[in-house]
PDB file of C-alpha atoms in Angstrom:
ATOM      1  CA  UNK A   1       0.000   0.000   0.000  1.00 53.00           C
ATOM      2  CA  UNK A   2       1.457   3.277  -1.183  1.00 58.00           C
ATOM      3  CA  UNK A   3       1.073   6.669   0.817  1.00 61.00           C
ATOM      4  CA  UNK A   4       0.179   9.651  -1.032  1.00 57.00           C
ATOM      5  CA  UNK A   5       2.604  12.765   0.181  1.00 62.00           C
ATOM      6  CA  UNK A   6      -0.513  15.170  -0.097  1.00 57.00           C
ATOM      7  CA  UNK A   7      -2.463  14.522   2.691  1.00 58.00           C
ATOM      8  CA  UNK A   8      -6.372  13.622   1.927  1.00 55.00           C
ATOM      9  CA  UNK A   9      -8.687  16.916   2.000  1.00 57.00           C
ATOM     10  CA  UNK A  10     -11.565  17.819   4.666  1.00 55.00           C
ATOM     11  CA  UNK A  11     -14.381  19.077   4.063  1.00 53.00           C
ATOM     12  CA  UNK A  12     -13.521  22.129   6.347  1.00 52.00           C
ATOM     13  CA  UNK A  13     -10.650  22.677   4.294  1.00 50.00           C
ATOM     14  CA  UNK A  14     -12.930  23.690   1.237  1.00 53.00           C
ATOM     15  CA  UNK A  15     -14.200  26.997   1.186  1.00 52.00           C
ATOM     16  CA  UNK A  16     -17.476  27.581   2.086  1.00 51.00           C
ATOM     17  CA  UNK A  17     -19.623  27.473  -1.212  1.00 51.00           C
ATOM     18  CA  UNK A  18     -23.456  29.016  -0.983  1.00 53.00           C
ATOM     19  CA  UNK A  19     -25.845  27.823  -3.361  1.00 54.00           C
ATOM     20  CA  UNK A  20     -26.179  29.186  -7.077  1.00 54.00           C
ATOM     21  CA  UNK A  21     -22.824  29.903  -6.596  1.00 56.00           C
ATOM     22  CA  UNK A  22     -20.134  29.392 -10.025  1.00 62.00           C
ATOM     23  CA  UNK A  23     -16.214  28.672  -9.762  1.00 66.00           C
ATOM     24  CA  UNK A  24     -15.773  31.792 -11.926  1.00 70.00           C
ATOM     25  CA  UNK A  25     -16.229  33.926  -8.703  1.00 74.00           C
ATOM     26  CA  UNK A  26     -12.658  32.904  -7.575  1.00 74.00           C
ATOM     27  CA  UNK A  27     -11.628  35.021 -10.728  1.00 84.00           C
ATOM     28  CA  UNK A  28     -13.004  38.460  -9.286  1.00 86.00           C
ATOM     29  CA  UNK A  29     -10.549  38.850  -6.534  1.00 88.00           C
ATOM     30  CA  UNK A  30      -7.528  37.804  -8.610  1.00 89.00           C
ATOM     31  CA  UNK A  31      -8.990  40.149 -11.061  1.00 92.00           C
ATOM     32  CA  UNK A  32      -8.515  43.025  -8.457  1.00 93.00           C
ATOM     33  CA  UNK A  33      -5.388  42.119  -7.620  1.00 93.00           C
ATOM     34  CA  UNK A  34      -3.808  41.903 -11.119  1.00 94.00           C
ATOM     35  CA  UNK A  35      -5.587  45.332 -11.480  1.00 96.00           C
ATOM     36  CA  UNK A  36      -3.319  46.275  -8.341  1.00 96.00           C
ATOM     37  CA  UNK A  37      -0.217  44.852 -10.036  1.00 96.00           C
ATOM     38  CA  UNK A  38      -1.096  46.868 -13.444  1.00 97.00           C
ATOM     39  CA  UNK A  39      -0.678  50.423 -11.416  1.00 97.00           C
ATOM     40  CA  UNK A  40       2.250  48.897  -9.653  1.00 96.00           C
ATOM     41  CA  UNK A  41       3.990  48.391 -13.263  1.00 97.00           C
ATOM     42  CA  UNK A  42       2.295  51.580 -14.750  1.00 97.00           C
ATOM     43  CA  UNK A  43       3.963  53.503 -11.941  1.00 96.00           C
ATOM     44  CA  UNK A  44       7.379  51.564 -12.129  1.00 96.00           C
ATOM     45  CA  UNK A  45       7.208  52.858 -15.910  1.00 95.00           C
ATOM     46  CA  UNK A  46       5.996  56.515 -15.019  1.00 95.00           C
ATOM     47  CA  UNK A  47       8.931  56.665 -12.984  1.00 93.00           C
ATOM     48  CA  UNK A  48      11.815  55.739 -15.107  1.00 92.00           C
ATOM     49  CA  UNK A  49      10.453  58.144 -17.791  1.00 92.00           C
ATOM     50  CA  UNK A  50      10.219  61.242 -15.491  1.00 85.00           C
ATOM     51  CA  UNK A  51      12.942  64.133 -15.217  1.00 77.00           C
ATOM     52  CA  UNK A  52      13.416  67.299 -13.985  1.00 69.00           C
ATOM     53  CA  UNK A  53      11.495  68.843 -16.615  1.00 76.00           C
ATOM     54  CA  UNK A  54       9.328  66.240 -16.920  1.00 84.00           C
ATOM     55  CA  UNK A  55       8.017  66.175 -13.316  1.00 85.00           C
ATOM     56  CA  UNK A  56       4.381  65.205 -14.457  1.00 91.00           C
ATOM     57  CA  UNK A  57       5.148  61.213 -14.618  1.00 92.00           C
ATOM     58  CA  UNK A  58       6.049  61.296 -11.856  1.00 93.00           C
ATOM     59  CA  UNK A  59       2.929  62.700 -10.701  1.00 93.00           C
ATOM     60  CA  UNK A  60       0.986  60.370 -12.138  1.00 95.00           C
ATOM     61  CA  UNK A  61       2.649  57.560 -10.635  1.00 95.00           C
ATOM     62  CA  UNK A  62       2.206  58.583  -7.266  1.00 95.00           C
ATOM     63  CA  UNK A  63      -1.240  58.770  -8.853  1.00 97.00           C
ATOM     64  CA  UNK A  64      -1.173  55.518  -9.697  1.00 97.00           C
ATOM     65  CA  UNK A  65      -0.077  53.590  -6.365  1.00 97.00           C
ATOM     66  CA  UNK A  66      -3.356  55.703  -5.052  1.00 96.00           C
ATOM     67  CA  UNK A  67      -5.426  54.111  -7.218  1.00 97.00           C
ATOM     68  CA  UNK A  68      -3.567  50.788  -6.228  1.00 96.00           C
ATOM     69  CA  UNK A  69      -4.758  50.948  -2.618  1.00 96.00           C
ATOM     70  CA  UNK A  70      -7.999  50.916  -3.821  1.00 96.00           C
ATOM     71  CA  UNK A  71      -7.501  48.082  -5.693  1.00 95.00           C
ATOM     72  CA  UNK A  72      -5.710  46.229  -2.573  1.00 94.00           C
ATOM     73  CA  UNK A  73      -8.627  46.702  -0.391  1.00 93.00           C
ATOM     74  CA  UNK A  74     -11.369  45.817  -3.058  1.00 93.00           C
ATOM     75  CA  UNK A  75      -9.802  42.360  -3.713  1.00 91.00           C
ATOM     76  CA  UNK A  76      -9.738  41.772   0.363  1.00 88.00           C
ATOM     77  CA  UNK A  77     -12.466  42.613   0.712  1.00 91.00           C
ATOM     78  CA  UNK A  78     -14.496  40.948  -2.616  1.00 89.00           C
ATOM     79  CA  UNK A  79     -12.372  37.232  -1.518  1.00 88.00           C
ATOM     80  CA  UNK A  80     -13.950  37.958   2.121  1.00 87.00           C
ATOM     81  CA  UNK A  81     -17.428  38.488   0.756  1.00 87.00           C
ATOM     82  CA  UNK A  82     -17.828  35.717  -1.461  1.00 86.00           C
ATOM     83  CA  UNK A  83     -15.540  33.119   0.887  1.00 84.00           C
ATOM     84  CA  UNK A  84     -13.302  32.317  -2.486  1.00 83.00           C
ATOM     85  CA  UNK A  85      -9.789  32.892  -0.895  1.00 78.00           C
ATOM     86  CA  UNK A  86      -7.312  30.281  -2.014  1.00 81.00           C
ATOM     87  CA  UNK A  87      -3.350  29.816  -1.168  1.00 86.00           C
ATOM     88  CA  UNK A  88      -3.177  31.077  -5.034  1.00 86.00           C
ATOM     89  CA  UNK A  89      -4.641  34.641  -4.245  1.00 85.00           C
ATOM     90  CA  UNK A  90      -2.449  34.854  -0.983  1.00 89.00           C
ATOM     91  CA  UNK A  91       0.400  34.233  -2.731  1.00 92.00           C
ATOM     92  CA  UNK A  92      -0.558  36.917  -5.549  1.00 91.00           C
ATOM     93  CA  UNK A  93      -1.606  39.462  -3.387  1.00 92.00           C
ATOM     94  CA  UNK A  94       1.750  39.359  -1.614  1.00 93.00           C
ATOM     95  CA  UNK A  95       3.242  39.761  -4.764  1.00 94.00           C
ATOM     96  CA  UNK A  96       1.222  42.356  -5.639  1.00 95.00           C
ATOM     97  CA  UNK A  97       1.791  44.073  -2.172  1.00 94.00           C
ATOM     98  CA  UNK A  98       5.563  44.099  -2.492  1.00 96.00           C
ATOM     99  CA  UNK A  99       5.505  45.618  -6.432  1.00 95.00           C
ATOM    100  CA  UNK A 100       3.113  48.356  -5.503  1.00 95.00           C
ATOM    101  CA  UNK A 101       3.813  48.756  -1.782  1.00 96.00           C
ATOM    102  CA  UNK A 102       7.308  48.010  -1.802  1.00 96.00           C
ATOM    103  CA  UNK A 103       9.470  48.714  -5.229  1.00 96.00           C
ATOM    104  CA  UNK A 104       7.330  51.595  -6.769  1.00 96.00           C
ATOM    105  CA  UNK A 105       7.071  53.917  -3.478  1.00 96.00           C
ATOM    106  CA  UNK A 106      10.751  53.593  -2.963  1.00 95.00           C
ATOM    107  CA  UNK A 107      11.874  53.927  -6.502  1.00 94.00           C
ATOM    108  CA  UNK A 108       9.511  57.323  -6.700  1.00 93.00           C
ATOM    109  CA  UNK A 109      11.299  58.597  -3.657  1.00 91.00           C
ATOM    110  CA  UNK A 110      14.589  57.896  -5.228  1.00 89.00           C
ATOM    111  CA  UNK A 111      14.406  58.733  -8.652  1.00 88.00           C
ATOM    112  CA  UNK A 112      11.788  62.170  -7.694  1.00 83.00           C
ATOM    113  CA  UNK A 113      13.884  63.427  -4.419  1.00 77.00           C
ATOM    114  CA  UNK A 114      16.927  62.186  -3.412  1.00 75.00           C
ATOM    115  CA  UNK A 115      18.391  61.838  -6.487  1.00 67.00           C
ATOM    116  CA  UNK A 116      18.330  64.990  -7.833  1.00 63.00           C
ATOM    117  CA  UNK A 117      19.739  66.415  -4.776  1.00 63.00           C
ATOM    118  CA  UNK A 118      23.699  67.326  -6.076  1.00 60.00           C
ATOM    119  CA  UNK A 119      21.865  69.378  -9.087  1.00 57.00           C
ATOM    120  CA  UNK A 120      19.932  71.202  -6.530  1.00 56.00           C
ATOM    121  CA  UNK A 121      21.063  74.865  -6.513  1.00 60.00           C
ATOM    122  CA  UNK A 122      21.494  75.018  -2.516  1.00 59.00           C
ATOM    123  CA  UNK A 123      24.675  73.778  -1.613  1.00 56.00           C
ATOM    124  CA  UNK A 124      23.575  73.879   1.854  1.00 61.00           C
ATOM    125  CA  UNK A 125      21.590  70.584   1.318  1.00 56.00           C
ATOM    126  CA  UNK A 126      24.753  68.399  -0.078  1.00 54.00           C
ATOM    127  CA  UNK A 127      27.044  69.203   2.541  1.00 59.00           C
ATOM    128  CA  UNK A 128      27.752  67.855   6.393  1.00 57.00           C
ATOM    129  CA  UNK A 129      27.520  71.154   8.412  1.00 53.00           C
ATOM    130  CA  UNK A 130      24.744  72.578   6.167  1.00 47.00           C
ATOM    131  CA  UNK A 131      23.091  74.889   8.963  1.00 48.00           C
TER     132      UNK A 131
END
């Protein structure tokens, strides 16, 4: 008699499932959240285009990681509702979470502030004993 290595599933392990209801509704959250990773890339790519005289993409990414959080608490909240959470949609969300959350905020602080810093006409800013 062989084992299997996955171990046999409960029927508290299934999500709870009302009546009338399809498998397609485990597509609405992951929907939301590849909406959230769509700004995330959108303002990964609004960043590397902006410049000094170009400050307006950069605008509109910080625009766009707004419109992420929205997106971040609608697919919560949508898996919650419906009871169609999976390991799958963790897993993407966290992904999700660390593009948007994570790489775009701190590349829009680099590439917006701090690195334009030594072109910055006040050399007060740029050096040690600057007060």
């Amino acid at each position: 008699m062989t084992t299997s290595p996955f171990p046999l599933r409960r029927k508290e392990d299934e999500p709870f499932r009302q009546k009338g209801q399809r498998k397609g509704m485990y597509l609405l959250p992951s929907l939301f959240t590849t909406a959230n990773i769509a700004a995330g890339y959108y303002a990964i790519s609004q960043i590397t285009q902006g410049s000094v005289t170009e400050y307006w993409h950069f605008d509109n990414a910080a625009r766009a990681i707004g419109v992420a959080v929205v997106f971040d608490a609608l697919d919560g909240f949508l898996a919650r509702m419906t009871r169609t959470h999976s390991d799958f949609g963790r897993e993407l969300d966290s992904l999700a979470d660390v593009i948007t959350f994570g790489v775009a905020p701190a590349l829009l602080a680099w590439f917006w502030g701090f690195r334009w810093l030594p072109v910055m006409e006040n050399a007060d800013l740029r050096t040690k004993s600057g007060l």
